[in-house]
Short mmCIF file of C-alpha atoms in Angstrom, two decimals:
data_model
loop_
_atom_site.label_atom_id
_atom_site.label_comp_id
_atom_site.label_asym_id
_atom_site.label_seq_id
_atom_site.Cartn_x
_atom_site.Cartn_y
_atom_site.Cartn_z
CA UNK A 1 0.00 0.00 0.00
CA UNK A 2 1.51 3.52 -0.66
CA UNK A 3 -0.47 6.74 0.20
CA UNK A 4 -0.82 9.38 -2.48
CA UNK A 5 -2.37 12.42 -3.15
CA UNK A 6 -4.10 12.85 -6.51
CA UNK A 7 -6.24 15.34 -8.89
CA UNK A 8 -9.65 14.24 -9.52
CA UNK A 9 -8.52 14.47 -13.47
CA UNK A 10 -6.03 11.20 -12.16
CA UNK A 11 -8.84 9.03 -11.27
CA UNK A 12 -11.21 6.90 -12.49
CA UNK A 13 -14.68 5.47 -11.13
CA UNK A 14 -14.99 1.87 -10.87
CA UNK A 15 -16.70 0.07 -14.04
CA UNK A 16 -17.56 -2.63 -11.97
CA UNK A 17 -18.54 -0.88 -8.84
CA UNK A 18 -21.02 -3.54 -6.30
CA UNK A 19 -23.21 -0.19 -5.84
CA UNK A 20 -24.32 -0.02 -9.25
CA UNK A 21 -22.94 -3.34 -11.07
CA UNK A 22 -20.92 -3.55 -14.18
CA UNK A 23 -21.21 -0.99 -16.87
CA UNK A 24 -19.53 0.00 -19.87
CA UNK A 25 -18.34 3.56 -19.63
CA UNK A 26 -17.49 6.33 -17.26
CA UNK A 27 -20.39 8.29 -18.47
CA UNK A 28 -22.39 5.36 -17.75
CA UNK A 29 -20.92 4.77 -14.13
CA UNK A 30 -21.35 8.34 -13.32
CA UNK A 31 -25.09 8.31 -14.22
CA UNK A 32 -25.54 4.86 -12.19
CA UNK A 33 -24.04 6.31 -8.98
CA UNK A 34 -26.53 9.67 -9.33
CA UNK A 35 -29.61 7.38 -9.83
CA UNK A 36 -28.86 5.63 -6.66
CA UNK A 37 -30.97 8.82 -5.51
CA UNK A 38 -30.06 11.88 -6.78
CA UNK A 39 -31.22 13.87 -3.91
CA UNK A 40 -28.22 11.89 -2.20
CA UNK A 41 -26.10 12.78 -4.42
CA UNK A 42 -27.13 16.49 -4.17
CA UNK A 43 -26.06 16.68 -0.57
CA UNK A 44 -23.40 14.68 -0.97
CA UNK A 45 -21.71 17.57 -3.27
CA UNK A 46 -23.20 20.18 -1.33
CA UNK A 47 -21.49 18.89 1.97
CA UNK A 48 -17.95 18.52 0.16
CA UNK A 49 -18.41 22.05 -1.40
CA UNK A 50 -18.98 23.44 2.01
CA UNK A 51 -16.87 21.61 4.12
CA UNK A 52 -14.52 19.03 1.75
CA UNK A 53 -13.35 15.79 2.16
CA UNK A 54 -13.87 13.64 5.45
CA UNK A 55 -9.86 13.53 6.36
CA UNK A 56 -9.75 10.56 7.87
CA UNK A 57 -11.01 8.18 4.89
CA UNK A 58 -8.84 8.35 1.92
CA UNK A 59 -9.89 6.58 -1.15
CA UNK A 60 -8.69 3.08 -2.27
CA UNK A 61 -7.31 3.30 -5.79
CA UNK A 62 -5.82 0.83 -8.05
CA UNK A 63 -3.13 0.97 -11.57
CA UNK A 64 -5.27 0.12 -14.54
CA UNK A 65 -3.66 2.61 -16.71
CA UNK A 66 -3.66 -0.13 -19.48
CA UNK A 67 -7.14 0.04 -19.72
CA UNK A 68 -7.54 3.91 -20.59
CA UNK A 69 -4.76 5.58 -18.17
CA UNK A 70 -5.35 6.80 -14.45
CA UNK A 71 -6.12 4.69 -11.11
CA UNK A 72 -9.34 3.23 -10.57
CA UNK A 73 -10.96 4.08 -7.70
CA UNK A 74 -12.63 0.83 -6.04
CA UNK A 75 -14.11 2.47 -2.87
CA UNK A 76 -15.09 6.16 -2.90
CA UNK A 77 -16.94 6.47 -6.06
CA UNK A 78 -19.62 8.48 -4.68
CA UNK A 79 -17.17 10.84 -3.80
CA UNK A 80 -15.16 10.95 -6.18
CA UNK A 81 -18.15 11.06 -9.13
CA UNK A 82 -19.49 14.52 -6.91
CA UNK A 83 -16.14 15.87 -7.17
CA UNK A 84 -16.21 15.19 -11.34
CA UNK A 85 -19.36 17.17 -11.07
CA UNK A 86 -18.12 19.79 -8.49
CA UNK A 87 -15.07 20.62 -10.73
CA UNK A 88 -16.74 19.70 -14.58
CA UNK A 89 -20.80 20.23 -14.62
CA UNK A 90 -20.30 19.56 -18.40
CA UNK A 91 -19.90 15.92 -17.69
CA UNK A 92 -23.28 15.09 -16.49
CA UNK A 93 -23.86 16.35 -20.37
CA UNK A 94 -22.76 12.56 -21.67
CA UNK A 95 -25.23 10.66 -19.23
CA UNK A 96 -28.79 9.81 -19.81
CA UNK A 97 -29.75 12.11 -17.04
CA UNK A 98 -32.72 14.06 -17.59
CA UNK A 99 -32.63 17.81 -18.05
CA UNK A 100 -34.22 18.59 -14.45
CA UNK A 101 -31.30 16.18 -12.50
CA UNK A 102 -28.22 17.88 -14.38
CA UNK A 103 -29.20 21.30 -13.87
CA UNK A 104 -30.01 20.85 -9.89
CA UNK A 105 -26.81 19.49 -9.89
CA UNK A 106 -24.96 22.11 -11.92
CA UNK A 107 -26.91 24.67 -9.35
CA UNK A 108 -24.84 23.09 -6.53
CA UNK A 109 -21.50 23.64 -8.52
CA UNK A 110 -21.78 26.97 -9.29
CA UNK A 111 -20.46 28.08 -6.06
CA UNK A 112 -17.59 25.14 -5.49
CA UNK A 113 -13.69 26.37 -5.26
CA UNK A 114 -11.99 23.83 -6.75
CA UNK A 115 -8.81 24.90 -5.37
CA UNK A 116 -10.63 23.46 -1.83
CA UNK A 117 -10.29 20.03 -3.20
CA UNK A 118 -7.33 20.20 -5.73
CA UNK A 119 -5.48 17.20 -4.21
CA UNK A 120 -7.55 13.72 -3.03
CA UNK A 121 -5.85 11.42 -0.33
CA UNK A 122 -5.53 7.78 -2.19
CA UNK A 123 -4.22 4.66 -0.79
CA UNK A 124 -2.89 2.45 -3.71
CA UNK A 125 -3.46 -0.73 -3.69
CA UNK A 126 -1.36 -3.85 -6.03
CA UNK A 127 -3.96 -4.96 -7.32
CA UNK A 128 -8.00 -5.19 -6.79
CA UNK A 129 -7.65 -8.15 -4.45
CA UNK A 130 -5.60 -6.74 -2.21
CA UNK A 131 -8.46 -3.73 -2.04
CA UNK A 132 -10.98 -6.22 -1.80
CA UNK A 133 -9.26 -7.20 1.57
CA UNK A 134 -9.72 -3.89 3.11
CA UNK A 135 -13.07 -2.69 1.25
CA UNK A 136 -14.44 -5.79 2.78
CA UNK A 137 -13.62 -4.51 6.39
CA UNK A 138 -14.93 -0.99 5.50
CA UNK A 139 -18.24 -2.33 4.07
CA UNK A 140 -18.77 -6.37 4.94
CA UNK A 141 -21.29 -7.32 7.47
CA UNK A 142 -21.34 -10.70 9.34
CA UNK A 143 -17.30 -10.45 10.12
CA UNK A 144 -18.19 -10.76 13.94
CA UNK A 145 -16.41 -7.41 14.85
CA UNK A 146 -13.73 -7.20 12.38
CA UNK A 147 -15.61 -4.44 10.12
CA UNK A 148 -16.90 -1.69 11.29
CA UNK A 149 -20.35 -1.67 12.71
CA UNK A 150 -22.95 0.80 12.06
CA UNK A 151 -24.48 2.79 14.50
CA UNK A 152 -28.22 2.04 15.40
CA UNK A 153 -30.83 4.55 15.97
CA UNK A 154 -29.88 5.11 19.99
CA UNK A 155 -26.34 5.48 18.92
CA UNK A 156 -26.69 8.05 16.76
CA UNK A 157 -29.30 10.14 19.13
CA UNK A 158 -26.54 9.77 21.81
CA UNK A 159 -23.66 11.50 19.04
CA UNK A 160 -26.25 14.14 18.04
CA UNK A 161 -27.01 14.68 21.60
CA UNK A 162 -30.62 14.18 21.16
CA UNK A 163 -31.73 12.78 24.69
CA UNK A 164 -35.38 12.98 23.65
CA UNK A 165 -35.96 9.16 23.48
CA UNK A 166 -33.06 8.23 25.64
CA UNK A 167 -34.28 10.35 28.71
CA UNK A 168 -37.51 8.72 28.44
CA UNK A 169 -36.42 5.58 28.27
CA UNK A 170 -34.55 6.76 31.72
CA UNK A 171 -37.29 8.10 33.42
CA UNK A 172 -39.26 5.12 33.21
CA UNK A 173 -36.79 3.04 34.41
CA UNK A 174 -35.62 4.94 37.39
CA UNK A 175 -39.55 5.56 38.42
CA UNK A 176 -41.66 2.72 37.19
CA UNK A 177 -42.87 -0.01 39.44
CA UNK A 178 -42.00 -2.81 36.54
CA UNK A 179 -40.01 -5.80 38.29
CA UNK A 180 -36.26 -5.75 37.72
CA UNK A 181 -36.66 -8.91 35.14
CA UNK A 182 -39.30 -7.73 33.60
CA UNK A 183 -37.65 -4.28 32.53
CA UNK A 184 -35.44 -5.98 31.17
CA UNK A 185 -37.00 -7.50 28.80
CA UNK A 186 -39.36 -4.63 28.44
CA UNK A 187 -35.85 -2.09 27.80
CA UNK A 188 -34.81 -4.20 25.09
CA UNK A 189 -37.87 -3.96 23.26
CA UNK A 190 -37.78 -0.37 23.24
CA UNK A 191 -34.45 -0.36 22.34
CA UNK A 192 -34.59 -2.83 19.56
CA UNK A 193 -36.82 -0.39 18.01
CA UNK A 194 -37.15 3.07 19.32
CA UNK A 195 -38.67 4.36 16.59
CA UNK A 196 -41.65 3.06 17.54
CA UNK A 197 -41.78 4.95 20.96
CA UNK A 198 -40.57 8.20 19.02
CA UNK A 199 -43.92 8.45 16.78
CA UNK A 200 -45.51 8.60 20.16
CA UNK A 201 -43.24 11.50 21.77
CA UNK A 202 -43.20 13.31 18.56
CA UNK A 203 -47.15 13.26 17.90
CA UNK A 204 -49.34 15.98 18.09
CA UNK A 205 -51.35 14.24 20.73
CA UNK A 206 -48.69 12.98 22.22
CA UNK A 207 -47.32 16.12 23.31
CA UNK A 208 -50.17 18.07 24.29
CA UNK A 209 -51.32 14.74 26.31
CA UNK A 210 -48.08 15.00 28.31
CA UNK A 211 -47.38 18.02 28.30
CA UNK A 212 -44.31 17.50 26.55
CA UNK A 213 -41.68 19.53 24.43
CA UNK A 214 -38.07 19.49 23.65
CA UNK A 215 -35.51 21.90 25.09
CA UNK A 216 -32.38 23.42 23.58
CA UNK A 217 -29.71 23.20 26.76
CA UNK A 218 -26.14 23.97 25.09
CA UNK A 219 -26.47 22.02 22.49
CA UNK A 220 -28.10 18.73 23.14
CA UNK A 221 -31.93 18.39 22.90
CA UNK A 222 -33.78 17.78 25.99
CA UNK A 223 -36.96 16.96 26.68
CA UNK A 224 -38.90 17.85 29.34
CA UNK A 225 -43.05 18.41 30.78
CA UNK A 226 -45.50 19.86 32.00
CA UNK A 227 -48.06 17.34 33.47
CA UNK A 228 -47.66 15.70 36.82
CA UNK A 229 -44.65 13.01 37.18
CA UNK A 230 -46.75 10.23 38.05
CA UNK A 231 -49.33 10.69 35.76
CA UNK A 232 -46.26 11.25 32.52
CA UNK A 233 -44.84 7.82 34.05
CA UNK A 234 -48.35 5.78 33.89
CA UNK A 235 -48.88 7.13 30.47
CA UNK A 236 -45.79 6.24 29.60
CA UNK A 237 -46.25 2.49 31.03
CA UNK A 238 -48.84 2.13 29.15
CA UNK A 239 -47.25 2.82 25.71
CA UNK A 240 -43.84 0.73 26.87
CA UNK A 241 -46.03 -2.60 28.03
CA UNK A 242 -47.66 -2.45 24.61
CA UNK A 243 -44.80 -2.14 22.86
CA UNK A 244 -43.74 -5.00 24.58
CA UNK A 245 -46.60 -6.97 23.86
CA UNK A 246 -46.27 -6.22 20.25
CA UNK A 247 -50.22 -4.45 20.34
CA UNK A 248 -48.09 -1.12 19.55
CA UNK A 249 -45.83 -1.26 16.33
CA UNK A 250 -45.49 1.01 13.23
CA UNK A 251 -47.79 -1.23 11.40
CA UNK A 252 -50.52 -0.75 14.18
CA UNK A 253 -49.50 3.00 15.16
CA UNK A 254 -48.61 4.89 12.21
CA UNK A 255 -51.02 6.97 11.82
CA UNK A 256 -51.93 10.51 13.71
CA UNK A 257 -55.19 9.43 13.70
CA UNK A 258 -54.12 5.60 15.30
CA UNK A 259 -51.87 7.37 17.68
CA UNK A 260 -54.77 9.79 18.90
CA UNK A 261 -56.89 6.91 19.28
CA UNK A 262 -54.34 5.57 21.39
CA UNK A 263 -54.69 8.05 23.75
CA UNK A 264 -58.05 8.82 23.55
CA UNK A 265 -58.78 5.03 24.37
CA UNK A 266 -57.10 5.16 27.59
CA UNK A 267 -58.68 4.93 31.49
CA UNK A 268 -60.25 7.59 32.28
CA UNK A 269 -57.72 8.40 35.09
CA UNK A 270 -54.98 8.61 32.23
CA UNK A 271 -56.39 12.14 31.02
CA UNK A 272 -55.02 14.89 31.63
CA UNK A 273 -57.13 16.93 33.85
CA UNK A 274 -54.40 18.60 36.16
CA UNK A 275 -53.49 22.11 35.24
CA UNK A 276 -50.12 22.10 33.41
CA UNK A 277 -47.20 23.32 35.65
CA UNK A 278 -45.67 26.72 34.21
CA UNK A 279 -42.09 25.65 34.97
CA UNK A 280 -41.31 22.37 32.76
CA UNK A 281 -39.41 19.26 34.57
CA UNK A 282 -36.70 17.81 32.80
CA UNK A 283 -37.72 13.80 32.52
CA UNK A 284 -33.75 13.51 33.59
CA UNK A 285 -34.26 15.10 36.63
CA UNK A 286 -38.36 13.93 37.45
CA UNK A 287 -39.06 11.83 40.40
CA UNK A 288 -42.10 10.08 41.55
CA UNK A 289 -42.62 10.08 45.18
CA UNK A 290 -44.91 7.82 46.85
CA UNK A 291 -44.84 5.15 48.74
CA UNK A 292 -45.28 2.57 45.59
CA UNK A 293 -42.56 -0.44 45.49
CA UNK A 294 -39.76 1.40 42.29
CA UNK A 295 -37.09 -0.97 42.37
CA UNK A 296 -34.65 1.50 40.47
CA UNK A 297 -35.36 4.04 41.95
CA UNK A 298 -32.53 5.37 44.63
CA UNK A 299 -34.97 6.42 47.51
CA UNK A 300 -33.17 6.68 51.01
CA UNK A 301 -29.36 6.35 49.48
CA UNK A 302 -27.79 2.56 49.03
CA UNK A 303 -28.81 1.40 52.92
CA UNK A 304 -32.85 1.77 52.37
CA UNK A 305 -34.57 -1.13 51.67
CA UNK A 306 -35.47 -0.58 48.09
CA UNK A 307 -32.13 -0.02 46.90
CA UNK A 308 -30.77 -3.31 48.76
CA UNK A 309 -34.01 -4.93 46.87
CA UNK A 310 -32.32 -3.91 43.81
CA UNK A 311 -28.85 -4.09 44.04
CA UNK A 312 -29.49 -8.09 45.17
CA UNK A 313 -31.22 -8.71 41.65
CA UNK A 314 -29.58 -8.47 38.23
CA UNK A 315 -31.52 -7.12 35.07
CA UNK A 316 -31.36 -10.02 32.03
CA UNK A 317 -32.17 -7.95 28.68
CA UNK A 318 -34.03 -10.08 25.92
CA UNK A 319 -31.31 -11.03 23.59
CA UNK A 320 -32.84 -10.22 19.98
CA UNK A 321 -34.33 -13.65 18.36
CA UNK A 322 -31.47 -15.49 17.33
CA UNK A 323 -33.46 -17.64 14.43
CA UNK A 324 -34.64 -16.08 10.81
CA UNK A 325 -38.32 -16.41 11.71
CA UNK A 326 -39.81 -16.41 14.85
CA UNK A 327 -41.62 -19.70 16.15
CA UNK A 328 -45.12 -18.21 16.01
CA UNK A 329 -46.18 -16.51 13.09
CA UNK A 330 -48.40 -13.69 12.29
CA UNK A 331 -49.62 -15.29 9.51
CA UNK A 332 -51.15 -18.67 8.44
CA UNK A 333 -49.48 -21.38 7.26
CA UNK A 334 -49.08 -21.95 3.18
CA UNK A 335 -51.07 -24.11 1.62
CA UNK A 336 -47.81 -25.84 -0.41
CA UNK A 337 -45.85 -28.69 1.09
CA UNK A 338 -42.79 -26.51 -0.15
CA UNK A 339 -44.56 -22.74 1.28
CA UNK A 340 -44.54 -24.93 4.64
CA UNK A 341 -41.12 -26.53 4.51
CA UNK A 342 -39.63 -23.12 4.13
CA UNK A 343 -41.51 -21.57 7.11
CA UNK A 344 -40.39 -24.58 8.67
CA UNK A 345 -37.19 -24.08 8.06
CA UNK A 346 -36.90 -20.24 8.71
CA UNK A 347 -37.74 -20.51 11.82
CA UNK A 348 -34.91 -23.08 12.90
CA UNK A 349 -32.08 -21.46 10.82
CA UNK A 350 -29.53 -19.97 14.05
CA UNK A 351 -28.65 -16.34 12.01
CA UNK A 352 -25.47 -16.54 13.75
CA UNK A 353 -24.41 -20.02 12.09
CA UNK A 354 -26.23 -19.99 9.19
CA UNK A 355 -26.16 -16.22 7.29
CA UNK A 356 -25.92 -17.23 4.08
CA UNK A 357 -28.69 -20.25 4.35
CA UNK A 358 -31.03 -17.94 5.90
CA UNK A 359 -30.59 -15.37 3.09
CA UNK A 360 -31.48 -18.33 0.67
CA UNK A 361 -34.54 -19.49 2.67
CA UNK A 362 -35.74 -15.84 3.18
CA UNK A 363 -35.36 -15.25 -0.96
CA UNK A 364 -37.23 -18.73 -1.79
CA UNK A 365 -39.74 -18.26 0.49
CA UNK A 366 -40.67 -14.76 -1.13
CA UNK A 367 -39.93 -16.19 -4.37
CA UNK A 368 -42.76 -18.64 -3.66
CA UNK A 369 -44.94 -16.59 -2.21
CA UNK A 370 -45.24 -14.34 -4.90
CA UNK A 371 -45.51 -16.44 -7.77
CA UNK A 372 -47.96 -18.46 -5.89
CA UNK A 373 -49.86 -15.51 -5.75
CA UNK A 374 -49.41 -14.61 -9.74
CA UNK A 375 -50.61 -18.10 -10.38
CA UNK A 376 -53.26 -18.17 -8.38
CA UNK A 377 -54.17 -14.05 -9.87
CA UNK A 378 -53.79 -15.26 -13.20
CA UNK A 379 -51.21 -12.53 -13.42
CA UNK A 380 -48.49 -12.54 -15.92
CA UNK A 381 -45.07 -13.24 -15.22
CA UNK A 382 -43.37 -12.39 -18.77
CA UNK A 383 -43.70 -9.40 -20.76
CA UNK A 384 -42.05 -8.39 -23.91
CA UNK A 385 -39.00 -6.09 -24.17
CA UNK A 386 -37.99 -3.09 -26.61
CA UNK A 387 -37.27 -5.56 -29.09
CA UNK A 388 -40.85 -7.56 -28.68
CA UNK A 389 -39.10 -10.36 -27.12
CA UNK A 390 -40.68 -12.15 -23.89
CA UNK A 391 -38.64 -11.82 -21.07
CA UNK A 392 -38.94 -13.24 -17.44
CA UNK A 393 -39.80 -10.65 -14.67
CA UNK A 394 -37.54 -10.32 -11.56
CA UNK A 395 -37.87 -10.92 -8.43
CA UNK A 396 -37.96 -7.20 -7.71
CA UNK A 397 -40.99 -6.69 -10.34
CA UNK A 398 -42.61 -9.25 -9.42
CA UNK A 399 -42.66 -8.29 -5.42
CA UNK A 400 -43.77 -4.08 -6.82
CA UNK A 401 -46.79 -6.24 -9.38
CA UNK A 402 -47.60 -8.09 -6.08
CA UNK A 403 -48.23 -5.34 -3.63
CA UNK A 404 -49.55 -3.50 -6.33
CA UNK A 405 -52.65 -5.87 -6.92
CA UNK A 406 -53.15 -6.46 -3.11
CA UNK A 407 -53.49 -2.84 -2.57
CA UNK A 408 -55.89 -2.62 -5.92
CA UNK A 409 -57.69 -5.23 -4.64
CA UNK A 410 -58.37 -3.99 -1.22
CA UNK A 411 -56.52 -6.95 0.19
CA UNK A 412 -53.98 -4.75 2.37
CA UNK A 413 -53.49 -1.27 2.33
CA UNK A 414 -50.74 0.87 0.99
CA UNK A 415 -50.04 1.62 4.15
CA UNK A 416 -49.62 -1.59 5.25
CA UNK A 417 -47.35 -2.70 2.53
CA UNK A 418 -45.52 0.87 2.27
CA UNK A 419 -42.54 -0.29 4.63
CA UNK A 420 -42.18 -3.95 2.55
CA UNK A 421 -42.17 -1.81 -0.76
CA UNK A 422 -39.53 0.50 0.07
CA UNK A 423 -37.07 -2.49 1.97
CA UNK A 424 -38.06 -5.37 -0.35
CA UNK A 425 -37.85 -3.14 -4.30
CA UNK A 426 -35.12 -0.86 -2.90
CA UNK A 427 -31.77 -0.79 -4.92
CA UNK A 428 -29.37 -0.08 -1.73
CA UNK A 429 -31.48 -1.05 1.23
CA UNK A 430 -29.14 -4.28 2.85
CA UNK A 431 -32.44 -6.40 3.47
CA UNK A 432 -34.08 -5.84 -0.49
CA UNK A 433 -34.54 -8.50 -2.63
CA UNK A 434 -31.53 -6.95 -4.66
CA UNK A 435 -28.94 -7.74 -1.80
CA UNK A 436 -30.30 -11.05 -1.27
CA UNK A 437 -29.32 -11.64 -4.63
CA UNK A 438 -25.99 -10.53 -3.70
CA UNK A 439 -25.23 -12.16 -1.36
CA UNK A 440 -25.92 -15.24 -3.41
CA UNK A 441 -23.63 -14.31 -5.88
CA UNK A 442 -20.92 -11.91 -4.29
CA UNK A 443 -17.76 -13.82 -3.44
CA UNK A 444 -17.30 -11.53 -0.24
CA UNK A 445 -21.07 -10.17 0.69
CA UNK A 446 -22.41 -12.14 3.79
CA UNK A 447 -25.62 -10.44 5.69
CA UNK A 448 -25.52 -9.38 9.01
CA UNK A 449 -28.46 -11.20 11.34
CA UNK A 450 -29.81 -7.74 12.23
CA UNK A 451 -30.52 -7.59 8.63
CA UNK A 452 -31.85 -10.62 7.91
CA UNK A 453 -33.81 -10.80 10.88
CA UNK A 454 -35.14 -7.07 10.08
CA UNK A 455 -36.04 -8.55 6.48
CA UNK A 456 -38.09 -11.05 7.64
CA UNK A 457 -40.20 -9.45 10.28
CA UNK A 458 -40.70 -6.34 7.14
CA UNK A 459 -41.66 -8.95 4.90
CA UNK A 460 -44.31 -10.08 7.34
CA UNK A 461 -47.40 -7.08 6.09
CA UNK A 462 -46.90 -9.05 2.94
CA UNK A 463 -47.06 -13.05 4.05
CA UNK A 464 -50.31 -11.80 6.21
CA UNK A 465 -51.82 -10.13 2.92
CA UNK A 466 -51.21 -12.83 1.14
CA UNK A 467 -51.56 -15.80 3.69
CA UNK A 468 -54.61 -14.57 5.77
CA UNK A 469 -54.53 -14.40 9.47
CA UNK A 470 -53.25 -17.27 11.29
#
């Protein structure tokens, strides 16, 4: 390896990039990478024209200069195709883009100092499998540490200093009168998908229920309320323990209107009728004091009674579900020998031992599902191309024709079936039916079980449309 710095004029992007496949041009690559989503791409060249190059992540370069002179870039080809842009508008001229992409994109240029970014820190690598070494580190999942791992949702509040979700999840834990086991389990539900809680703090109703806003305090986002402490926790109870029992999820709450109902459907003593307090409490600093059993909460310093209580017990979180499919599922059971096999075998597949058999099982099992459904639909599964010839559908069209007629139909909503659209038809999304493919085919791509299981459990809107309630 030998570091170098080099003019964007010196480099190449990668023909064969595993974002965007093989292609035959540079004209052609550089159009691929924009319509990964243009809007992307946008910011992307935006952020380096206001602030340049990350400085810590160089990009991995290779000598091909017998196929057309300059180094081959073979990570970094987003960046380096919005720095081609940044310095040269004019080349977006040889794509297929249309008219309305290239001149947004010019638009961003017109302010860029290309003096800012004259030079580009490359590694150079031999040869592309001694890259291949390293990209796989920077970009492989399933390496059991040895690449880098991506921060989840919590993470990334806790970097941006956005306590909102986290100082929830705090309060009810120091204050609620859950037992220590069972907040255990009950945390790592919440955690396994905070999002879920966050429709709830950031809702209309939510906040006006609880009194609730978000604070500015140097920096980091805090939230805080106006209602009385115990009646924010047993509101907040509420929404955790049916999270927990899976009756609250983004498929059953993701509306304003479900949400409201929500609320609206609680006990009676869970409205608000207190008059709001004019100074807010910061749920960080909120207490509940009463002479209720808290376990966590530190009443009386470490002699009292309570806190001996909890100190003597330890808190087991709920590992996350270590198989493909769950044992129960949400859905009935296929009518085909091979439909039930598969389910079968889903839900005995250990993610951990068996990535890459999982992946296959998850892709057959959608495979047959939706061509069970065409069959059984009468719908077609060949159309002709340009030239008039019939050609197969893909996976990918088959699973957009699919949702398509079950929303037509009124068999699911598009609601319903917006989440599996976006995850399953998606082009970079690590759980779509394009990376499943991948990883069938990629010598080095081998899914994570966060994103297999995460597949699955999206996929599930669409087995229940299709399958019928258990």
């Amino acid at each position: 390896m030998v570091r170098m710095e080099l003019s964007v004029d010196d480099l190449l992007l990668d023909p064969d990039n595993p974002r965007i496949g093989r292609v035959e041009s540079q004209a052609k690559a550089l159009e691929a990478i924009v319509r990964l989503d243009s809007n992307h791409f946008r910011t992307m060249m935006r952020s380096i024209s206001d602030h340049g190059l990350d400085p810590g992540d160089s990009l991995y370069i290779i000598n091909e200069a017998e196929k057309g002179g300059g180094y081959t870039v073979v990570d970094g080809n987003r960046r380096l195709a919005a720095l081609k842009v940044l310095h040269e508008p004019a080349v977006l001229q040889a794509t297929g883009l249309g008219d309305t992409i290239i001149k947004r994109l010019a638009k961003v240029a017109e302010d860029f100092d290309a003096a800012s970014a004259d030079l580009i820190s490359c590694v150079l690598f031999d040869n592309r499998a001694d890259a291949d070494e390293w990209i796989l580190r920077r970009h492989g999942r399933g390496m059991e540490g040895e690449a880098r791992i991506f921060w989840g949702t919590l993470e990334i509040q806790r970097f941006q200093k956005d306590r909102t979700v986290l100082d929830v999840i705090d309060f009810v834990e120091r204050n609620s009168t859950f037992s220590n086991d069972d907040w255990g389990h009950i945390r790592a539900e919440i955690e396994a998908k905070p999002s879920v809680l966050r429709r709830f703090l950031d809702s209309k109703k939510g906040r006006e229920w609880l009194g609730m806003s978000v604070k500015d305090n140097k920096g980091e986002k805090v939230p805080v309320f106006t209602q009385p402490p115990k009646f924010v926790l047993d509101v907040l109870s509420c929404i955790f323990k049916g999270i927990h029992e899976k009756r609250i999820d983004t498929r059953s709450h993701n509306k304003a209107s479900e949400i409201e109902a929500f609320f609206d459907g609680l006990p009676a003593g869970l409205h608000p009728t207190a008059k709001p307090s004019k100074t807010p409490v910061a749920f960080r600093d909120a207490e509940v004091n009463d002479d209720e059993d808290r376990p966590r909460q530190k009443k009386g310093g470490a002699n009292s009674q309570a806190a001996k209580a909890a100190k003597g017990k330890t808190t087991k979180s709920k590992a996350p579900r270590s198989t493909l499919a769950p044992s129960r599922h949400n859905f009935a059971q296929p009518t085909t020998s091979k439909g039930q096999a598969l389910v079968h075998e889903a839900s005995r597949l250990r993610l951990a031992d068996t990535p890459l058999s999982s992946a296959f099982v998850l892709r057959a099992f959608l495979q047959h599902t939706l061509e069970k459904y065409m069959t059984d639909e009468n719908m077609p599964m060949w159309e002709a191309n340009a030239k008039g010839t019939p050609v197969q559908l893909n996976l990918s069209q088959k699973a957009e024709r699919v949702i398509q007629h079950l929303i037509d139909n009124k068999k699911a909503t598009g609601t319903d079936l917006r989440g599996v659209k976006r995850t399953l038809t998606g082009k970079t999304d690590p759980a779509s039916i394009q990376a499943l493919n991948d990883y069938h085919h990629d010598k080095y791509d081998v899914p994570a079980a966060d994103v297999l299981r995460n597949a699955w459990d999206t996929s599930e809107p669409l087995f229940i449309a299709i399958y019928g309630a258990p």
